[in-house]
Amino acid sequence: MRVVLGVAGGIAAYKACLLLRRLTEDGHEVTVVPTEAALRFVGEPTWAALSGRPVATDVWSRVHEVPHVRLGQQAELVLVAPATADLLARAAHGLADDLLTNTLLTARCPVLLAPAMHTEMWTHPATSANVRLLRERGVHVLEPASGRLTGVDTGPGRLPEPEEIYAAARGLLPRLAEAPGAGPQPDLAGRHVVVSAGGTREPLDPVRFLGNRSSGKQGYALAEVAARRGARVTLVAANVDLPAPAGAELRPVETALELQREVEAAATDADAVVMAAAVADFRPREYQPAKIKKSHAAGEEEQAPTVALARNPDVLAGLVRARGEGRRPVVVGFAAETGDDTGDVLAHARAKLERKGCDLLVANEVGPGVTFGQDRSTVHLLRPDRSEPRTVGPAAKAAVAEAVWDEVVSLLALRGGPVGGGQ
Ligand code: CTP
């Protein structure tokens, strides 16, 4: 594929050499576009030697080839690593003051930016606003890694490792993985998967809601891993305060009813739906349009209002029912369980798998010291066609996500049929 590798002026430019090597080794045709500042860190001969192609450095060289338009138009992927605070600002505001920003303006292919800068610059409201704007326009901006920066300081701002950037690019563009030497085709390539994440909020009045403690971390890890494994990912996120994973299409929602609408709409052509969101089973029966006040009337100090609740739809059950009508996405449910005197975690999970009728149930152990928002968890993966559960963990959310997608891939293979669902 034709890839433009933009390099902005940061010390992490040296890591872009490894990324470039990885891309060319896999057979891609890479044109490096370093900014003037980048060339102070790594010189033109290095880029030329590693890419095996002339390096495009400014709009005034080889003007007859109109490089400021041609490069962007012909690219199938534009990747910028490192993307400095200055580059993000120029890209967000549509400046075209050098060859790289011209290329970003003329490109109509996927664009992936891998930022690297000092923590203060990354967390500055100006940079946050620029990143938000770029993401709103569909540009994929990776989160920088945390760790040792150029000096003695540490924090978020490190360029992600070249392998990670390459994996994000492959997730974004399954074709990137088809190049000779690129290794096996990712196992979710050509699949559309829907992931729900976070926890719904059910409004009571303009300032209050009924909610839950779900952080959305597991759902986001699922979306990120699926994208990396080649899937087109729709991520329906209920009140999640995390950066959107590269390669996933984000649909933010607040309530269970909104989540149901988005999940069902996305599920129409999905191969798999993973319901990792904590969906409220009940919502206040009536929304009070004005804030509910404490009564000041004499003698009423002890009085408190009673909130009547209404049942929310069970989204997972609806998906399972809809499968009977022809569509057959693999449906995955999550269950946070504790043991009690009627049974242990697994007994409850088995009963829920049967009750819910889904193809895979991911049972999460919750209890003392195993709370929401933790980075590591233990899960049991239960399938109706298997007598024994598969237990994973304690493991990072990404490892749990890999195990869930392994199961989905195996279920899709058992099912056979065309890629793209609908049989
Ligand atoms: N779920 C859903 N819609 C709801 C509630 C839950 O789709 N209104 C989904 C969740 O996303 C999760 C699964 O159902 O994937 C399990 O939810 P859970 O609340 O554990 O199931 P319940 O049947 O409500 O079980 P319990 O009686 O233990 O609360």
XYZ file of C-alpha atoms and ligand atoms in Angstrom:
452
model
C 0.000 0.000 0.000
C 1.005 3.596 -0.483
C 1.741 5.039 2.921
C 2.876 8.555 3.801
C 4.872 8.583 7.021
C 4.930 12.112 8.403
C 7.537 12.858 11.035
C 7.270 15.994 13.162
C 10.088 17.588 15.102
C 10.465 15.680 18.346
C 13.188 13.542 19.846
C 10.956 10.478 19.316
C 11.626 10.854 15.569
C 14.267 8.148 16.010
C 11.500 5.660 16.882
C 9.820 6.458 13.559
C 12.865 4.826 11.897
C 11.802 1.478 13.393
C 8.218 2.040 12.295
C 9.426 2.863 8.794
C 11.472 -0.311 8.700
C 8.521 -2.375 9.811
C 6.344 -0.870 7.070
C 8.890 -1.355 4.293
C 9.735 -4.896 5.442
C 6.064 -5.714 5.002
C 6.225 -4.522 1.416
C 4.559 -1.116 1.695
C 5.615 1.801 -0.434
C 6.420 4.468 2.132
C 7.151 8.104 1.383
C 8.607 9.875 4.379
C 7.612 13.500 4.877
C 9.693 14.940 7.706
C 9.112 18.499 8.873
C 12.048 20.884 8.907
C 12.360 20.410 12.673
C 12.270 16.607 12.313
C 15.315 16.783 10.043
C 17.261 18.310 12.926
C 16.711 15.089 14.856
C 17.083 12.523 12.062
C 18.611 13.493 8.734
C 17.347 12.972 5.214
C 19.848 10.198 4.310
C 18.470 7.976 7.089
C 14.885 8.324 5.841
C 15.943 7.821 2.222
C 17.999 4.712 3.014
C 15.319 3.107 5.179
C 12.446 3.838 2.804
C 14.399 3.189 -0.391
C 12.677 6.232 -1.881
C 13.333 9.938 -2.240
C 12.341 11.897 0.816
C 9.811 14.677 0.377
C 10.897 17.588 2.504
C 9.297 20.750 1.157
C 6.756 22.114 -1.268
C 9.443 23.807 -3.374
C 11.334 20.697 -4.503
C 10.207 18.896 -7.690
C 7.446 21.492 -8.055
C 6.480 20.093 -11.467
C 5.176 17.004 -9.652
C 2.934 19.198 -7.465
C 3.965 17.225 -4.362
C 1.850 19.262 -1.961
C -1.312 17.825 -3.558
C -0.162 14.548 -5.109
C 1.199 12.899 -1.975
C -2.021 13.313 -0.014
C -4.262 12.405 -2.945
C -2.401 9.193 -3.721
C -1.871 7.998 -0.145
C -3.880 5.058 1.145
C -2.799 5.774 4.706
C -1.177 8.818 6.293
C 0.586 8.111 9.541
C 2.319 10.805 11.590
C 4.774 9.676 14.270
C 5.696 11.549 16.321
C 2.918 14.132 16.100
C 4.090 17.076 18.200
C 1.809 19.596 19.951
C 2.631 22.044 17.175
C 1.753 19.556 14.423
C -1.564 18.687 16.142
C -2.401 22.403 16.374
C -1.560 23.040 12.727
C -3.510 19.980 11.594
C -6.534 20.889 13.734
C -6.660 24.390 12.284
C -6.116 23.372 8.679
C -2.822 25.222 8.224
C -0.817 24.362 5.143
C 2.538 25.907 5.907
C 4.743 22.935 5.040
C 4.590 19.755 2.977
C 3.266 17.577 5.796
C 0.311 19.845 6.639
C -0.447 20.210 2.895
C -0.512 16.426 2.690
C -2.873 16.188 5.673
C -5.244 18.636 3.979
C -5.294 16.811 0.662
C -5.491 13.255 2.046
C -8.883 11.529 1.864
C -7.610 8.226 3.249
C -7.472 7.211 6.943
C -5.112 9.392 8.969
C -3.446 8.100 12.136
C -1.540 10.465 14.414
C 0.746 9.183 17.175
C 1.419 12.099 19.526
C 4.588 12.542 21.577
C 5.392 15.527 23.764
C 5.949 16.540 27.352
C 3.091 15.809 29.751
C 2.383 19.503 30.315
C 1.956 20.051 26.601
C -0.235 16.954 26.175
C -2.527 17.879 29.068
C -2.741 21.584 28.130
C -6.348 22.558 27.287
C -5.194 23.833 23.871
C -3.797 20.415 22.915
C -6.833 18.606 24.359
C -9.138 20.836 22.286
C -7.075 20.225 19.133
C -7.150 16.448 19.680
C -10.897 16.545 20.287
C -11.442 18.521 17.084
C -9.287 16.146 15.050
C -11.085 13.085 16.453
C -14.470 14.656 15.714
C -13.357 14.931 12.101
C -12.523 11.253 11.983
C -8.756 11.515 12.412
C -7.427 8.690 14.589
C -5.291 10.110 17.363
C -3.561 7.517 19.527
C -3.097 8.080 23.234
C 0.559 8.635 24.077
C 2.183 6.083 26.350
C 3.149 6.935 29.927
C 6.667 6.665 31.198
C 10.096 8.239 31.116
C 10.206 11.335 28.901
C 13.251 13.004 27.384
C 14.542 14.422 30.648
C 14.220 13.020 34.129
C 10.458 13.546 34.216
C 7.837 10.893 33.636
C 4.153 10.965 32.661
C 1.885 10.604 29.644
C 3.518 11.894 26.461
C 5.801 9.122 25.237
C 5.428 7.950 21.674
C 3.774 4.497 21.716
C 6.166 1.719 20.678
C 6.504 1.311 16.875
C 4.852 -2.142 17.047
C 1.842 -0.607 18.791
C 1.514 2.145 16.194
C 1.786 -0.434 13.442
C -0.877 -2.596 15.114
C -3.224 0.413 15.341
C -2.649 1.119 11.647
C -3.390 -2.511 10.784
C -6.580 -2.369 12.827
C -7.581 0.752 10.974
C -6.842 -0.664 7.595
C -7.160 -4.423 7.278
C -5.641 -4.184 3.792
C -2.399 -3.108 5.404
C -2.167 -6.621 6.734
C -2.585 -8.154 3.300
C 0.760 -6.993 1.985
C 3.294 -9.703 1.197
C 5.246 -10.477 4.348
C 2.652 -8.895 6.614
C 1.874 -12.205 8.276
C -1.507 -13.868 8.543
C -4.701 -11.945 7.838
C -6.128 -10.674 11.163
C -8.866 -13.055 12.239
C -11.616 -10.422 12.487
C -10.903 -8.815 9.108
C -14.098 -8.186 7.149
C -16.235 -8.546 10.276
C -18.415 -5.862 11.809
C -18.611 -6.053 15.599
C -20.616 -3.967 18.031
C -19.406 -3.402 21.578
C -21.397 -1.650 24.306
C -19.376 -0.168 27.155
C -19.770 1.875 30.330
C -22.839 2.314 32.470
C -26.169 3.945 31.672
C -27.527 6.940 33.580
C -31.245 7.272 34.081
C -32.203 10.894 34.737
C -34.435 11.751 37.666
C -34.370 15.531 37.330
C -32.017 17.988 35.555
C -29.247 17.415 38.120
C -29.704 13.827 39.330
C -29.601 10.369 37.808
C -29.578 6.706 38.782
C -26.265 5.275 37.654
C -23.678 2.603 38.325
C -19.941 2.281 38.792
C -18.951 0.814 35.439
C -15.805 2.545 34.118
C -16.046 1.273 30.538
C -12.446 -0.010 30.630
C -13.319 -3.577 29.644
C -15.588 -2.473 26.796
C -12.932 -0.099 25.484
C -10.290 -2.832 25.646
C -12.650 -5.096 23.679
C -13.141 -2.428 21.020
C -9.424 -1.704 20.768
C -8.452 -5.356 20.457
C -11.191 -6.055 17.871
C -9.990 -3.124 15.747
C -6.417 -4.374 15.996
C -7.616 -7.821 14.888
C -9.111 -6.292 11.763
C -12.789 -5.773 12.629
C -14.897 -2.761 11.809
C -15.944 -1.730 15.299
C -18.971 0.248 16.462
C -18.503 1.258 20.081
C -21.681 2.307 21.884
C -20.347 4.054 24.972
C -22.518 5.007 27.932
C -20.915 7.780 29.969
C -17.307 6.678 29.557
C -14.537 9.101 30.384
C -11.765 7.439 28.367
C -10.104 8.327 25.053
C -11.752 6.616 22.092
C -9.760 3.591 20.921
C -8.073 3.927 17.525
C -10.116 2.431 14.732
C -13.483 2.281 16.533
C -16.530 4.293 15.527
C -17.825 5.880 18.714
C -21.564 6.302 19.453
C -21.934 8.055 22.814
C -25.191 7.451 24.734
C -26.545 8.245 28.174
C -29.608 6.127 28.985
C -30.598 2.467 28.538
C -33.166 3.434 25.897
C -30.557 5.371 23.890
C -28.141 2.465 24.224
C -30.813 0.043 22.999
C -31.501 2.228 19.941
C -27.821 2.528 18.959
C -26.955 -1.119 19.618
C -29.951 -2.408 17.670
C -29.277 -0.055 14.741
C -25.611 -1.108 14.570
C -26.476 -4.787 15.029
C -28.437 -5.026 11.766
C -25.324 -5.992 9.780
C -23.118 -7.131 12.680
C -21.291 -10.437 12.965
C -21.041 -10.126 16.739
C -22.496 -7.962 19.507
C -20.693 -7.841 22.835
C -22.765 -6.331 25.635
C -20.125 -5.217 28.109
C -22.165 -2.217 29.285
C -23.850 -2.155 32.660
C -27.396 -1.368 31.580
C -29.771 -0.123 34.284
C -32.703 -2.499 34.677
C -34.913 0.341 35.946
C -35.357 4.059 35.325
C -37.357 6.659 37.245
C -40.921 6.314 36.016
C -41.226 10.061 35.657
C -38.575 12.613 34.793
C -39.040 15.810 36.786
C -38.237 18.726 34.462
C -37.434 21.008 37.437
C -34.998 20.130 40.219
C -36.687 18.247 43.062
C -36.477 20.555 46.096
C -36.302 19.732 49.766
C -39.589 20.871 51.216
C -39.292 23.906 53.529
C -42.813 23.704 54.875
C -43.015 23.506 58.663
C -43.263 19.979 59.953
C -42.168 18.432 56.668
C -38.439 18.116 57.465
C -38.646 14.351 57.756
C -40.536 13.872 54.512
C -38.739 12.507 51.472
C -40.138 11.794 48.022
C -40.629 8.252 46.807
C -39.189 7.535 43.383
C -41.295 5.152 41.348
C -39.334 3.048 38.851
C -40.174 1.614 35.452
C -38.539 -1.454 33.838
C -35.986 -0.838 31.094
C -35.855 -3.220 28.130
C -33.324 -6.055 28.332
C -31.162 -5.215 25.308
C -29.311 -8.526 25.351
C -32.550 -10.515 25.484
C -33.872 -8.442 22.570
C -30.796 -9.299 20.484
C -31.179 -12.982 21.243
C -34.880 -12.858 20.293
C -34.127 -10.979 17.052
C -31.772 -13.769 15.970
C -34.757 -16.031 15.647
C -36.005 -13.688 12.929
C -33.135 -14.372 10.550
C -30.133 -12.303 11.645
C -27.498 -14.298 13.417
C -24.809 -12.223 15.043
C -22.899 -13.969 17.805
C -24.308 -12.456 21.001
C -22.056 -12.110 24.048
C -23.331 -11.172 27.501
C -21.479 -10.057 30.593
C -22.455 -10.869 34.154
C -21.010 -9.456 37.349
C -21.589 -12.155 39.933
C -20.917 -12.851 43.588
C -21.454 -16.200 45.220
C -24.214 -16.517 47.837
C -25.938 -19.279 49.785
C -27.863 -20.390 46.696
C -24.723 -21.035 44.643
C -21.204 -19.925 43.747
C -20.196 -17.525 40.931
C -20.131 -20.304 38.354
C -23.502 -21.721 39.334
C -25.085 -18.270 38.981
C -23.287 -17.725 35.680
C -24.482 -21.057 34.272
C -28.053 -20.209 35.201
C -27.735 -16.770 33.605
C -26.269 -18.216 30.391
C -29.305 -20.445 30.103
C -31.740 -17.664 31.010
C -30.242 -15.149 28.611
C -29.801 -17.561 25.698
C -26.613 -15.870 24.458
C -23.728 -17.662 22.695
C -21.091 -16.704 25.235
C -21.326 -15.363 28.764
C -18.379 -13.588 30.346
C -18.833 -13.947 34.079
C -16.938 -11.435 36.129
C -16.109 -12.195 39.741
C -17.038 -9.224 41.903
C -16.607 -9.005 45.628
C -14.302 -7.676 48.348
C -11.157 -6.242 46.710
C -12.454 -7.107 43.234
C -14.309 -3.943 42.390
C -15.343 -1.953 39.359
C -12.697 0.088 37.608
C -9.782 -2.242 38.531
C -7.197 -2.892 35.852
C -7.012 -6.662 36.313
C -9.868 -9.097 36.540
C -10.734 -12.791 36.538
C -13.450 -13.977 34.186
C -15.092 -17.289 33.341
C -16.104 -17.770 29.698
C -19.177 -19.968 29.409
C -20.676 -21.403 26.237
C -23.835 -23.474 25.890
C -21.938 -25.943 23.678
C -19.192 -26.556 26.260
C -19.577 -28.198 29.638
C -16.546 -26.569 31.261
C -15.937 -22.828 31.463
C -12.632 -21.327 30.415
C -11.142 -19.206 33.199
C -8.887 -16.254 32.395
C -6.998 -14.190 34.934
C -6.304 -12.346 37.023
C -5.377 -10.634 33.790
C -5.267 -7.181 32.224
C -8.445 -6.057 30.444
C -6.667 -6.379 27.078
C -5.863 -10.054 27.769
C -9.484 -10.679 28.769
C -10.544 -8.960 25.529
C -8.236 -11.193 23.460
C -9.763 -14.288 25.090
C -13.323 -13.062 24.404
C -12.537 -12.434 20.712
C -10.838 -15.862 20.473
C -14.169 -17.351 21.545
C -16.130 -15.165 19.111
C -13.810 -16.177 16.248
C -14.311 -19.830 17.146
C -18.114 -19.379 17.310
C -18.142 -17.602 13.931
C -16.069 -20.415 12.435
C -18.473 -23.046 13.811
C -21.336 -21.120 12.308
C -19.664 -20.849 8.899
C -21.524 -18.831 6.303
C -20.556 -15.609 4.618
C -18.514 -12.870 6.223
C -20.815 -9.978 7.106
C -23.498 -11.861 9.090
C -26.979 -12.227 7.617
C -27.708 -15.832 6.821
N -28.263 -6.203 29.969
C -29.021 -5.652 28.960
N -30.133 -4.906 29.257
C -30.498 -4.711 30.539
C -29.718 -5.271 31.583
C -28.607 -6.008 31.255
O -28.704 -5.839 27.795
N -31.555 -3.980 30.798
C -27.093 -7.015 29.611
C -25.778 -6.513 30.129
O -25.132 -5.684 29.191
C -24.998 -7.802 30.343
C -26.051 -8.834 30.636
O -27.290 -8.273 30.200
O -24.336 -8.200 29.151
C -26.169 -9.271 32.061
O -26.776 -8.334 32.858
P -27.281 -8.633 34.350
O -27.739 -7.353 34.920
O -26.217 -9.388 35.080
O -28.476 -9.620 34.045
P -29.840 -9.788 34.792
O -30.660 -10.688 33.946
O -30.395 -8.455 35.107
O -29.420 -10.581 36.063
P -29.552 -10.243 37.624
O -30.841 -10.829 38.008
O -28.361 -10.940 38.209
O -29.499 -8.747 37.766
